[in-house]
Each structure stands twice: as structure tokens, then as C-alpha cells.
Tab-separated table of N, CA and C in Angstrom:
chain	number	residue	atom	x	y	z
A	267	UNK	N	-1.331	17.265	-12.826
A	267	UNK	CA	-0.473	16.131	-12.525
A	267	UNK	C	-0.729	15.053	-13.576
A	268	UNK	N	0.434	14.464	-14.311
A	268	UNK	CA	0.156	13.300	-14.970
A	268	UNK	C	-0.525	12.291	-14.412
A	269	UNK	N	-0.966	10.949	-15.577
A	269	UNK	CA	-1.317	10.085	-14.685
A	269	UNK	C	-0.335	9.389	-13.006
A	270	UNK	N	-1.162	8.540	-12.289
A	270	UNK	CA	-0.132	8.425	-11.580
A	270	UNK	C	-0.440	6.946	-11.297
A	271	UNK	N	0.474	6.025	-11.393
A	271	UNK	CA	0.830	4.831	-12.034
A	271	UNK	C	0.856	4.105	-10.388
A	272	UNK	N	0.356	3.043	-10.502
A	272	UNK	CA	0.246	2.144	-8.463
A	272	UNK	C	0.552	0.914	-9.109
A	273	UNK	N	0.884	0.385	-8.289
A	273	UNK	CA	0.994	-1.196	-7.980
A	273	UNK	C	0.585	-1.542	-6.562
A	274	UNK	N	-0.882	-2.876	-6.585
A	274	UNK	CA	-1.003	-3.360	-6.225
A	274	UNK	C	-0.503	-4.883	-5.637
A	275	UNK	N	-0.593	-5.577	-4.361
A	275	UNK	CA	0.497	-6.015	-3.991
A	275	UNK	C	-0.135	-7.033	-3.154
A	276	UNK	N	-1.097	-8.356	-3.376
A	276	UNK	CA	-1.779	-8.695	-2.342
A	276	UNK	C	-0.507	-10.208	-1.838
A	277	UNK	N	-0.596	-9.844	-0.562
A	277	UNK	CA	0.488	-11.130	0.272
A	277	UNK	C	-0.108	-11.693	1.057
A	278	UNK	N	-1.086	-12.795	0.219
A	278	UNK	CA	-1.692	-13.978	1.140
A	278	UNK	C	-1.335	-15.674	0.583
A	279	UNK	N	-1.079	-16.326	1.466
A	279	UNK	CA	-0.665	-18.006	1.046
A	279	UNK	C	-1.894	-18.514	0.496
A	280	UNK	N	-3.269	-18.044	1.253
A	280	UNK	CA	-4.754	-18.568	0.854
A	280	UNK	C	-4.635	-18.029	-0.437
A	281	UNK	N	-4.669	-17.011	-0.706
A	281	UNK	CA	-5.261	-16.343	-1.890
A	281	UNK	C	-4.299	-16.566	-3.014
A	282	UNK	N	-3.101	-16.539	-2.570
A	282	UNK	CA	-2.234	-17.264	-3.666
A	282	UNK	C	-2.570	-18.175	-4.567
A	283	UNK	N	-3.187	-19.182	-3.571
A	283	UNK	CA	-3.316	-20.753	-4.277
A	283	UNK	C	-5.080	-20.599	-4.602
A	284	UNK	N	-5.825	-19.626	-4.542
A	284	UNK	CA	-6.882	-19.488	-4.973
A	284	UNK	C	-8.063	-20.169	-3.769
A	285	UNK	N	-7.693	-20.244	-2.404
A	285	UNK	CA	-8.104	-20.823	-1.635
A	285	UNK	C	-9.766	-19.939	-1.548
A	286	UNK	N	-9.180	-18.349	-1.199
A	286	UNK	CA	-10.595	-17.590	-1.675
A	286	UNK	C	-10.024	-16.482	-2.142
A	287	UNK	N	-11.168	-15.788	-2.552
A	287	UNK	CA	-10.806	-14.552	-3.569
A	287	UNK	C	-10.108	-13.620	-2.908
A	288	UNK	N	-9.474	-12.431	-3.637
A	288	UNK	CA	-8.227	-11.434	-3.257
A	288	UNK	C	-9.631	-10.403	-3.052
A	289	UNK	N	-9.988	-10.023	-1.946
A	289	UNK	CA	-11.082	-9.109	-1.676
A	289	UNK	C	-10.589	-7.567	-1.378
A	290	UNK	N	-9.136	-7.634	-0.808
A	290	UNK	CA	-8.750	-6.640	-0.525
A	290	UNK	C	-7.650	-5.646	-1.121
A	291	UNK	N	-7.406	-6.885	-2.666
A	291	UNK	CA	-6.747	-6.256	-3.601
A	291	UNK	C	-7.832	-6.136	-4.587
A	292	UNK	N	-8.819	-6.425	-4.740
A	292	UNK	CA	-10.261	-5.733	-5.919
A	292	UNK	C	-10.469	-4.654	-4.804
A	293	UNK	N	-10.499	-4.499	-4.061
A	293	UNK	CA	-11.425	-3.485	-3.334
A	293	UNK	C	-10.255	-2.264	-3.746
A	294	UNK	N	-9.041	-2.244	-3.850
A	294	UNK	CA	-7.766	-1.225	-3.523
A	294	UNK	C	-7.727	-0.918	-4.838
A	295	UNK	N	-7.702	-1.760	-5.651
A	295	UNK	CA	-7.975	-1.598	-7.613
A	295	UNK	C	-8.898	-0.577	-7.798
A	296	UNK	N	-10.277	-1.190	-7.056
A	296	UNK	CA	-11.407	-0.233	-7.180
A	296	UNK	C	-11.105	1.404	-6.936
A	297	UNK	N	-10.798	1.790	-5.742
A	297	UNK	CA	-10.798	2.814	-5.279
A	297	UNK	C	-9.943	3.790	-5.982
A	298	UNK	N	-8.509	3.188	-6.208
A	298	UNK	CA	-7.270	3.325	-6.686
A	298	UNK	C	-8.075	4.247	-8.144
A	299	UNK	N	-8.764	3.376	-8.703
A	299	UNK	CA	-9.330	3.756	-10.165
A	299	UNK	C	-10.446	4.611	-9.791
A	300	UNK	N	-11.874	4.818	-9.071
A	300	UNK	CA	-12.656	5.300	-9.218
A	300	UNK	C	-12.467	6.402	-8.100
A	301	UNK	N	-11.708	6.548	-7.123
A	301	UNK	CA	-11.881	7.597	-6.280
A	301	UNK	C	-10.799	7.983	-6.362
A	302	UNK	N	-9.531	8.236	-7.002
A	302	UNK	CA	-8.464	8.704	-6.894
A	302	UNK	C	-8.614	9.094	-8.650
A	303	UNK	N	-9.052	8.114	-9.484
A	303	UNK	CA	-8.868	8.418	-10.404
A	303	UNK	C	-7.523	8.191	-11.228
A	304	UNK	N	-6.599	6.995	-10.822
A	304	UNK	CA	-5.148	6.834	-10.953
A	304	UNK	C	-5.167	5.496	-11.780
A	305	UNK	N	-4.139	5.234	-12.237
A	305	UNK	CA	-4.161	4.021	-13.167
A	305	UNK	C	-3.747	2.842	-12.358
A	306	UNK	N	-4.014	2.012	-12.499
A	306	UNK	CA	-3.608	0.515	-11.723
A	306	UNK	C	-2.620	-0.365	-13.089
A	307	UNK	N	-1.284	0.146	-12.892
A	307	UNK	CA	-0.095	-0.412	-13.889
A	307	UNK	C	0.057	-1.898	-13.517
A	308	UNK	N	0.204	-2.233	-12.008
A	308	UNK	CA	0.332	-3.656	-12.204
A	308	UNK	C	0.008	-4.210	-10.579
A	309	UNK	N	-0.704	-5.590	-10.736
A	309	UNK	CA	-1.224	-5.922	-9.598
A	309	UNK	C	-0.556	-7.271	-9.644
A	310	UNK	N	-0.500	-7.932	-8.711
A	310	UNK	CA	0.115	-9.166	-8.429
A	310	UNK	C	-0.705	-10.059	-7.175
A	311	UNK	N	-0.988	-11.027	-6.939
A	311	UNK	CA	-1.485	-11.681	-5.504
A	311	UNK	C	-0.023	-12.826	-5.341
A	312	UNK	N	0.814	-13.088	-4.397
A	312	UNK	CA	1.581	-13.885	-3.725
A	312	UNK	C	1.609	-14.034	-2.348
A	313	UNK	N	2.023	-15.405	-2.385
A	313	UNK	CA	1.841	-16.013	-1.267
A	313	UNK	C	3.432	-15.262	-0.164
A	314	UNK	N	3.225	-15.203	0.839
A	314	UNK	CA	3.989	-14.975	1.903
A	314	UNK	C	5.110	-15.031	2.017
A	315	UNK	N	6.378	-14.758	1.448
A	315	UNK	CA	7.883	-15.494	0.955
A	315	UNK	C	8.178	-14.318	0.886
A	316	UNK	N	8.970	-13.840	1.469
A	316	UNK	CA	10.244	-12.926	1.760
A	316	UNK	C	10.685	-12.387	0.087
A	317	UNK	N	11.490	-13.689	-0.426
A	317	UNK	CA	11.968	-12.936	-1.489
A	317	UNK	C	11.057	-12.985	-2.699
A	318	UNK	N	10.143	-13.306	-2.995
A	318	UNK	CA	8.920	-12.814	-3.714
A	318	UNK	C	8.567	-11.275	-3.754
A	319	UNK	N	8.324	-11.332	-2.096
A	319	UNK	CA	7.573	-9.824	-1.550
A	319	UNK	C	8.672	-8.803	-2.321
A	320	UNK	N	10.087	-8.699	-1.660
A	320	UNK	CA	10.991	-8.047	-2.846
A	320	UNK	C	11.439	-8.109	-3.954
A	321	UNK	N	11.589	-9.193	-4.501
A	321	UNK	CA	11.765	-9.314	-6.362
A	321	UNK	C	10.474	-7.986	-6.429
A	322	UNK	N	9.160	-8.379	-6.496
A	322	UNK	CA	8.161	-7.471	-6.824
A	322	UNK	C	8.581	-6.260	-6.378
A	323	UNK	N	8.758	-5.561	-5.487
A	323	UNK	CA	8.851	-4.241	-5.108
A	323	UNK	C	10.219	-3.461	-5.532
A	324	UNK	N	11.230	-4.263	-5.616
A	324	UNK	CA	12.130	-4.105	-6.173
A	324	UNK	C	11.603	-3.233	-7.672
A	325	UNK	N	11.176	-4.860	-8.442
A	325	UNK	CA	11.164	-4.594	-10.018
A	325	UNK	C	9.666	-3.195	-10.087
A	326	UNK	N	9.217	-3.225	-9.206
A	326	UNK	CA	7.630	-2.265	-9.405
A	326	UNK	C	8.380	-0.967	-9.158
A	327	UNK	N	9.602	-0.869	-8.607
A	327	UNK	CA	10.142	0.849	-8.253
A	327	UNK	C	11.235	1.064	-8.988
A	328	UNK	N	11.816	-0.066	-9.253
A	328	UNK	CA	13.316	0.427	-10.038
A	328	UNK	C	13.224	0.462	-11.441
A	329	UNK	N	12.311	-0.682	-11.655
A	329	UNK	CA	12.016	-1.083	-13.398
A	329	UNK	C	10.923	-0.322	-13.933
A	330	UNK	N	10.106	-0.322	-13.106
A	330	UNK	CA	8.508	-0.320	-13.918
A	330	UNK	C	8.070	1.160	-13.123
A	331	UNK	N	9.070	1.669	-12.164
A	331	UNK	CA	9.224	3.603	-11.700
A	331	UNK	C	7.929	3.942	-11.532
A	332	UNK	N	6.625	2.980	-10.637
A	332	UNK	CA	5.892	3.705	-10.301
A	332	UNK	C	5.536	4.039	-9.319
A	333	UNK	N	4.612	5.308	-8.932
A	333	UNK	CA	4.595	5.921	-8.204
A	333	UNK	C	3.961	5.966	-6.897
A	334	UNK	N	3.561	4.553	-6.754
A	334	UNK	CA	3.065	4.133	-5.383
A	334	UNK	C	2.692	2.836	-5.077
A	335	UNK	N	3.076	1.896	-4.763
A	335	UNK	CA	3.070	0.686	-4.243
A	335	UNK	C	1.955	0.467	-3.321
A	336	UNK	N	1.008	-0.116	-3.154
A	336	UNK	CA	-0.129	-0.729	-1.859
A	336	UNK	C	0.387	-1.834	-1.595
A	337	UNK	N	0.564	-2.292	-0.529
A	337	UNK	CA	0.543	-3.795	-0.116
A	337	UNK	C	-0.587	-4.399	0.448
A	338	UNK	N	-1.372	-5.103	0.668
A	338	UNK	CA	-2.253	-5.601	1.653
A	338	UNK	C	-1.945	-7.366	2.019
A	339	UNK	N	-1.790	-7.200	3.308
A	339	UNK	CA	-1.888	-8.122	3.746
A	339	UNK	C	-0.279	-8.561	4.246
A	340	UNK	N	-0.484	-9.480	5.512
A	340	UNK	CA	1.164	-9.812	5.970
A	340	UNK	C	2.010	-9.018	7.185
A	341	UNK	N	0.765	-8.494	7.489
A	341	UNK	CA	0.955	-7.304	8.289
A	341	UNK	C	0.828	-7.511	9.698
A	342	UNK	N	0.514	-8.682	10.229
A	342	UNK	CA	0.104	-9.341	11.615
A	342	UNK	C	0.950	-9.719	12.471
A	343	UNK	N	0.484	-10.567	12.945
A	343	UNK	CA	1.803	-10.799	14.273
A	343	UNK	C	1.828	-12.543	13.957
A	344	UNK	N	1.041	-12.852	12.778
A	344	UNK	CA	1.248	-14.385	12.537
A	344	UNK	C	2.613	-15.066	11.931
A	345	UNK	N	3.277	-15.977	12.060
A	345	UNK	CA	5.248	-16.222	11.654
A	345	UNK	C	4.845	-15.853	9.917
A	346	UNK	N	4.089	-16.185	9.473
A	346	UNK	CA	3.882	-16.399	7.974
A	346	UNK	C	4.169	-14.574	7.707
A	347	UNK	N	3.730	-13.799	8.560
A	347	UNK	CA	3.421	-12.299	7.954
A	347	UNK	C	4.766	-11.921	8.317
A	348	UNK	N	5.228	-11.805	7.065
A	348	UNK	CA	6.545	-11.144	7.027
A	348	UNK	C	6.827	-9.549	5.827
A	349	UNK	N	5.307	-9.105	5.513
A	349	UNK	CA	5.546	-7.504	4.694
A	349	UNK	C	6.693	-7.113	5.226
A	350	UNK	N	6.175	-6.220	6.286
A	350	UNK	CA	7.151	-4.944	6.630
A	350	UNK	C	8.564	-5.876	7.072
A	351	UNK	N	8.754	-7.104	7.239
A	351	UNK	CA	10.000	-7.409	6.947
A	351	UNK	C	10.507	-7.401	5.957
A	352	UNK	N	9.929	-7.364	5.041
A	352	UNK	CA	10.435	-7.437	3.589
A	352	UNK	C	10.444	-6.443	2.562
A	353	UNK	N	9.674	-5.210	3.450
A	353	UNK	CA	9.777	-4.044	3.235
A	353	UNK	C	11.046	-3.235	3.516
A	354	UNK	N	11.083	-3.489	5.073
A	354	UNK	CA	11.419	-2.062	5.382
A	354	UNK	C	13.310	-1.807	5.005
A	355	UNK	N	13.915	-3.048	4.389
A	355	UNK	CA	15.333	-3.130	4.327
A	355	UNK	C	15.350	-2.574	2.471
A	356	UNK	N	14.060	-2.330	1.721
A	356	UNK	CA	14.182	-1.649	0.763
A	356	UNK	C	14.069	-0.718	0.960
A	357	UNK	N	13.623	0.286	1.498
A	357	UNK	CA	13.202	1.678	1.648
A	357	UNK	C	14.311	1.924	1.845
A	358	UNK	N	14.343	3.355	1.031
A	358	UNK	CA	15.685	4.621	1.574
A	358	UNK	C	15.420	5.601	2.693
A	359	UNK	N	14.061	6.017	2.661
A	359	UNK	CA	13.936	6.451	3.401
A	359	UNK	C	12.284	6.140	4.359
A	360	UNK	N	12.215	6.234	5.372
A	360	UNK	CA	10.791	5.782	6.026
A	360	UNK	C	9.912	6.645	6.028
A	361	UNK	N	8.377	6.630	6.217
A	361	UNK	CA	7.357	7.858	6.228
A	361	UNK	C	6.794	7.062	7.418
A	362	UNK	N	7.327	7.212	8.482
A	362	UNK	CA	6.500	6.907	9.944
A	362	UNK	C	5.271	7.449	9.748
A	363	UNK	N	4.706	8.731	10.037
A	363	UNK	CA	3.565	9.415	9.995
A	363	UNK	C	2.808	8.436	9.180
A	364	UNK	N	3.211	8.032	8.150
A	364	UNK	CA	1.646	7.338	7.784
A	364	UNK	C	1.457	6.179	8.534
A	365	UNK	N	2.289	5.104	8.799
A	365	UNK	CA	1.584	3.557	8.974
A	365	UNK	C	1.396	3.888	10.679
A	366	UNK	N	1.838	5.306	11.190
A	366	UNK	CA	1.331	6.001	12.614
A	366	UNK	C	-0.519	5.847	12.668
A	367	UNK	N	-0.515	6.846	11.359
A	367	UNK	CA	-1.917	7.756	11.182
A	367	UNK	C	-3.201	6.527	10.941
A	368	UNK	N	-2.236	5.646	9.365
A	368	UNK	CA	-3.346	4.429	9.716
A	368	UNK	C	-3.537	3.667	11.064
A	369	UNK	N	-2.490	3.346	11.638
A	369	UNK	CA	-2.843	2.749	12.668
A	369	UNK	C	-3.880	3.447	14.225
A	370	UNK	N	-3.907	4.605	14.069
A	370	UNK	CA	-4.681	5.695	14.718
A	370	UNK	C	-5.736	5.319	14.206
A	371	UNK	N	-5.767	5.298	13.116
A	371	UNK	CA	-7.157	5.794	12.530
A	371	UNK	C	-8.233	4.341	12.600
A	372	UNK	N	-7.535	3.652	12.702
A	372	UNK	CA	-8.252	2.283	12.427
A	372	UNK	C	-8.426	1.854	13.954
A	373	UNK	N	-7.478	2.471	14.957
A	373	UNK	CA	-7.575	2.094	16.680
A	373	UNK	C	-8.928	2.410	16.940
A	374	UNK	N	-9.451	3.486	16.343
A	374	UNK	CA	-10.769	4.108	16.562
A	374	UNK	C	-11.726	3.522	16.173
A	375	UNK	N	-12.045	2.451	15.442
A	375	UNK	CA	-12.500	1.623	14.670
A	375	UNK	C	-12.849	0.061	15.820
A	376	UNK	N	-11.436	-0.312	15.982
A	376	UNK	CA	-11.151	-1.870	16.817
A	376	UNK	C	-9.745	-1.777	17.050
A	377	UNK	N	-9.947	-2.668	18.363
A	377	UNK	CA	-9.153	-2.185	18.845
A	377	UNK	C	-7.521	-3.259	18.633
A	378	UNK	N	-8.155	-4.112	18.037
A	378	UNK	CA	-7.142	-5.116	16.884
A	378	UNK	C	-6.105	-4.097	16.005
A	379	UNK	N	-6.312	-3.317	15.208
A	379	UNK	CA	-5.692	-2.195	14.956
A	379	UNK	C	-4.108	-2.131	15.385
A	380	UNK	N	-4.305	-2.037	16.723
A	380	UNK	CA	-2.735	-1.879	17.338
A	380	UNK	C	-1.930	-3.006	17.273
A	381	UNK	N	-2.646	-4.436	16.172
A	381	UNK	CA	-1.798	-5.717	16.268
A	381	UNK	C	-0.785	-5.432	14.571
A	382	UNK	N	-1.499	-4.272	13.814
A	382	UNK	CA	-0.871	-4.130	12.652
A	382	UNK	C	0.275	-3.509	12.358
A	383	UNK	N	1.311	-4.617	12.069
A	383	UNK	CA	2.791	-4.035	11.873
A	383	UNK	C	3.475	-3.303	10.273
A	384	UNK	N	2.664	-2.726	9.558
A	384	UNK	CA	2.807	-2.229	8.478
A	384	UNK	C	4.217	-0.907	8.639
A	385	UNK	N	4.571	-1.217	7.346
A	385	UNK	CA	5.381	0.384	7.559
A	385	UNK	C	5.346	0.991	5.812
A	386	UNK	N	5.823	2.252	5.626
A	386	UNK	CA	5.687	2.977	5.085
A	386	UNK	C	6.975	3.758	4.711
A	387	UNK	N	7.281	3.859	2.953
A	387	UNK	CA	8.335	4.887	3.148
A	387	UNK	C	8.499	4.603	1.181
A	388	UNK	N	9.980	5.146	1.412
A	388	UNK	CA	10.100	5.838	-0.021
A	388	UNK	C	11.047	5.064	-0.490
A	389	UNK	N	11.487	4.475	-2.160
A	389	UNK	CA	12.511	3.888	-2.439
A	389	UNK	C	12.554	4.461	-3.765
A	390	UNK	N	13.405	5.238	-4.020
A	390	UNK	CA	13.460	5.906	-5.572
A	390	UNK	C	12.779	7.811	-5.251
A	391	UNK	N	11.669	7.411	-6.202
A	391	UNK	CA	10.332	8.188	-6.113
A	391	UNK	C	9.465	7.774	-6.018
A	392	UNK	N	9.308	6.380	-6.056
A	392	UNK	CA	8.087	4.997	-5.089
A	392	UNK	C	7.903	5.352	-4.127
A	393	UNK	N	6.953	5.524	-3.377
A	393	UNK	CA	6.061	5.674	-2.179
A	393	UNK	C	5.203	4.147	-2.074
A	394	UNK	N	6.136	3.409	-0.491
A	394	UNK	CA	5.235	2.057	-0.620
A	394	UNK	C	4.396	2.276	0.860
A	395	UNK	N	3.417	1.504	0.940
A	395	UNK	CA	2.580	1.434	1.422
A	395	UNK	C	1.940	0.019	1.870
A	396	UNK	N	2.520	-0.475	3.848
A	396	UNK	CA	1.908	-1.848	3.780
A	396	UNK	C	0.711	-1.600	4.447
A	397	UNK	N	-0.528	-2.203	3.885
A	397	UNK	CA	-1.672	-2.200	4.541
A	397	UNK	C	-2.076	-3.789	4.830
A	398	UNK	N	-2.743	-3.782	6.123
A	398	UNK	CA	-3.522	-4.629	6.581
A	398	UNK	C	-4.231	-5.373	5.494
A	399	UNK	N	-4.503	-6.977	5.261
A	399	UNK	CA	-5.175	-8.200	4.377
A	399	UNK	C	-6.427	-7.416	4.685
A	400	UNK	N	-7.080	-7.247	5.535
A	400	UNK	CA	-8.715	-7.605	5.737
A	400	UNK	C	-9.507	-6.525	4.789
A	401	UNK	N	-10.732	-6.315	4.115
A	401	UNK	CA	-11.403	-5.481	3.502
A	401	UNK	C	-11.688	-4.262	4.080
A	402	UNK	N	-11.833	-4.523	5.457
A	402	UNK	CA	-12.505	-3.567	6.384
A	402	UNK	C	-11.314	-2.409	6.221
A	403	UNK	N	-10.298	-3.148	6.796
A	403	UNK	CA	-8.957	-2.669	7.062
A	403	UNK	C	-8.675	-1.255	5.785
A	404	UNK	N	-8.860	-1.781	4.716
A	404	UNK	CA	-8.068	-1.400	3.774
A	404	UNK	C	-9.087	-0.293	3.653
A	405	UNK	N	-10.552	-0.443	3.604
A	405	UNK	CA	-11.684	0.959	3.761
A	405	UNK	C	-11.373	1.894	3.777
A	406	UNK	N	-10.730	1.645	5.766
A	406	UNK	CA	-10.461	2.650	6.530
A	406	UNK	C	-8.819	3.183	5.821
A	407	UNK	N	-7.815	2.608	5.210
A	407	UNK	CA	-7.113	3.221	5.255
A	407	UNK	C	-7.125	4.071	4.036
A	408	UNK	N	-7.738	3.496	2.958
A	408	UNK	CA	-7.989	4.513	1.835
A	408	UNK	C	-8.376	6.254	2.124
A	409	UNK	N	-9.455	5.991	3.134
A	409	UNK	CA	-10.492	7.076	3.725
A	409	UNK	C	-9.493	8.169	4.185
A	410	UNK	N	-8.451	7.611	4.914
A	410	UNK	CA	-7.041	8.770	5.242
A	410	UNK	C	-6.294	9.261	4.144
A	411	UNK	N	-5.913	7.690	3.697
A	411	UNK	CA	-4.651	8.271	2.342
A	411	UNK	C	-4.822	8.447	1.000
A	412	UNK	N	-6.196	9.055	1.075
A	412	UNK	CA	-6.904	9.478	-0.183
A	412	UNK	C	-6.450	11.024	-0.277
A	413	UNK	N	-6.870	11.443	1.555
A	413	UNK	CA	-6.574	12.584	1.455
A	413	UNK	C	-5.523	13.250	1.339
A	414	UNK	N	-4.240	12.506	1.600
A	414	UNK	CA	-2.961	12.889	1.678
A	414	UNK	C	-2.208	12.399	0.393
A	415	UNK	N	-2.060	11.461	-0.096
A	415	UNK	CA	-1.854	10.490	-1.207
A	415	UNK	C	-1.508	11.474	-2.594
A	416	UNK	N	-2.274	12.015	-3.465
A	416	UNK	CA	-2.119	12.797	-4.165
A	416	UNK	C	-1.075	14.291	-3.999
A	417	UNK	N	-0.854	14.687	-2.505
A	417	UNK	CA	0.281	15.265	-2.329
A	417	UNK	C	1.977	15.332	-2.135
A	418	UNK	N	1.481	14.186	-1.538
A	418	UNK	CA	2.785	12.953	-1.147
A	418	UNK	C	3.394	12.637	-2.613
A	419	UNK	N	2.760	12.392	-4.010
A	419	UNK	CA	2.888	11.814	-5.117
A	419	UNK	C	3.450	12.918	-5.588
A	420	UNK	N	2.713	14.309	-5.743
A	420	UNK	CA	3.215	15.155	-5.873
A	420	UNK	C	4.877	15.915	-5.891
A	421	UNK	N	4.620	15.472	-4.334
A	421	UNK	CA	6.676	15.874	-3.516
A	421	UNK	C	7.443	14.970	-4.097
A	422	UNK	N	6.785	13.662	-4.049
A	422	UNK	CA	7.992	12.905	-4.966
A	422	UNK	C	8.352	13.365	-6.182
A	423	UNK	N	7.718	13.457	-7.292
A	423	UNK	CA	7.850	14.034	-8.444
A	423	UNK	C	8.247	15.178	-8.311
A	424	UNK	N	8.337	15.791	-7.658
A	424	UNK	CA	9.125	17.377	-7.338
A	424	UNK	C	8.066	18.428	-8.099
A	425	UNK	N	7.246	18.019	-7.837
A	425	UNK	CA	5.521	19.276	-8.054
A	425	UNK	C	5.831	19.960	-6.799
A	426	UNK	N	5.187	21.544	-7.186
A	426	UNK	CA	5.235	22.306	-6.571
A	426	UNK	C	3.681	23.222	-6.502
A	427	UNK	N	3.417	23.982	-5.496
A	427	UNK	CA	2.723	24.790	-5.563
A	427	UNK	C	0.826	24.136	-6.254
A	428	UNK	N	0.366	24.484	-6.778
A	428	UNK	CA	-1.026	23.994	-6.650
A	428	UNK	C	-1.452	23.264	-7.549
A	429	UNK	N	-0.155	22.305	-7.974
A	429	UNK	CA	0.127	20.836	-8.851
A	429	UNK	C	-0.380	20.194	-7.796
A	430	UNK	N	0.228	20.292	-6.482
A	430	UNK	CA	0.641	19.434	-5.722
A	430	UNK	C	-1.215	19.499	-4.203
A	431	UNK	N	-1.573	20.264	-4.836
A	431	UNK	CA	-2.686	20.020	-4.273
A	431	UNK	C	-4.358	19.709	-4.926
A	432	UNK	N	-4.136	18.651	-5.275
A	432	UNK	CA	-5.219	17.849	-5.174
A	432	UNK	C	-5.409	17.029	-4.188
A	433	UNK	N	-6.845	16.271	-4.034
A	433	UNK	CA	-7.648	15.641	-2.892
A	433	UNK	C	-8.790	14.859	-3.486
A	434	UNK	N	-8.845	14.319	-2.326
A	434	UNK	CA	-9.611	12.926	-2.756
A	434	UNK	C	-10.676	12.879	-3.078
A	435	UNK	N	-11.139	12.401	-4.390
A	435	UNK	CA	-12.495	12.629	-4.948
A	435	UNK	C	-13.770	11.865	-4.167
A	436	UNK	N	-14.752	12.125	-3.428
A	436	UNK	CA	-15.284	11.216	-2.746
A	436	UNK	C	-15.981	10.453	-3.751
């Protein structure tokens, strides 16, 4: 499989204005690069604004055609968290199963979990991905879509057969 190109996506008003550091977009950089082994094409931190959240996701899938979007953060039940609103009217198509599986996976964890409104799906051959602000959060969801992630990337690109199976480097 070629390289495979992410954009990072952190949506906090604090972290915007430098209130405190983006912990959960270094932590997603990190992993992104050392346990997946994938390139980090372009990262961004913005504050909470609707049409921000899409200008970026827009221009990160249509312009800049890469192959997986992270979001963190915006994902709550607070008025300010508006991701998956601002997600989900780009997507062509949705991948329920994942922002299902994270949210499973993290119920097991705390039980806060079930307050995260993230969603998941496809726009192009972009695969986006909203994850939960918190560090913890984002841990746990790597730990799942590490394992699946590299296949998923795969189907988009229309890989077949044992292109399409790689897995997550621990």
C-alpha cells in the first residue's frame, strides 16, 4: 500500500486561542506516525464554528484527496460542540459501525462514553472520523481503529486481496 496521507482536525475554542495545549491532536499525530506508520499531510487546531469545521474537511477531501480525516473534539452534548453537525451533511455515505464500535469500546472504559456524539463515514475516498477532545478518549479509540483502519483505507482505494490486509503495528 502506498503511503497513506491523514488529516488531523483538532475542534476546541480553548485550544484555538492557545488557552492550553492541543493534547489530543499531538497524541493522534503521534500514533498516526509511529504506530500506523502513515504520514500526517495536514493538521489544523480550530475553534468550534460550523463553517470552519467544513471549509477544512471539505478542502482536506476534495483538494488535498486524503485518505483519512481524524477529528477530535466537539463531540459532546455542550451548544459549542457542533463536529458531527458539521460533519455528517458532508458525507456521502455513513460508516455507523465505527462511531458504534468506538462508542462500545470506550462504554467499557466510563461510562461518560455514551455522552459522545461522533459520527463516521466516507466523502470521495476520504474516510472521516469524529473522535472525542479528551486524551484518554482518543487512546482508546486508536487501540480499535488501528486495527481496522488500514483495511478500510484499503477498500477505499479499491485494494484488493492481501494489499488490503495489513494491521496495526503495536
Amino acid at each position: 500500500m502506498e503511503t497513506v496521507r491523514v488529516g488531523i482536525l483538532t475542534i476546541s475554542d480553548r485550544a484555538a486561542r492557545g488557552i492550553y495545549p492541543d493534547e489530543s491532536g499531538a497524541l493522534l499525530r503521534e500514533r498516526i506516525a509511529e504506530q500506523m506508520g502513515w504520514t500526517v499531510a495536514q493538521y489544523a487546531v480550530i475553534p468550534d464554528d460550523m463553517e470552519a469545521i467544513q471549509r477544512i474537511l471539505r478542502s482536506w477531501c476534495d483538494e488535498e484527496g486524503l485518505d483519512l480525516i481524524l477529528t477530535t473534539g466537539g463531540t459532546g452534548l455542550s451548544p459549542r460542540d457542533l463536529t458531527p453537525e458539521a460533519t455528517r451533511p458532508l458525507l456521502e455515505r455513513e460508516a455507523p459501525g465505527i462511531a458504534e464500535a468506538l462508542r462500545f469500546y470506550s462504554l467499557q472504559q466510563t461510562p461518560f462514553a455514551m455522552l459522545s456524539r461522533g459520527v463516521a463515514g466516507v466523502r470521495g475516498r476520504t474516510l472521516i472520523i469524529n473522535l472525542p477532545g479528551s486524551p484518554r478518549a482518543v487512546r482508546e479509540a486508536m487501540e480499535i481503529l488501528g486495527k481496522v483502519l488500514p483495511h478500510a483505507i484499503a477498500i477505499l482505494r479499491g485494494e484488493t486481496g492481501p494489499a488490503a490486509e495489513h494491521s496495526f503495528r503495536a
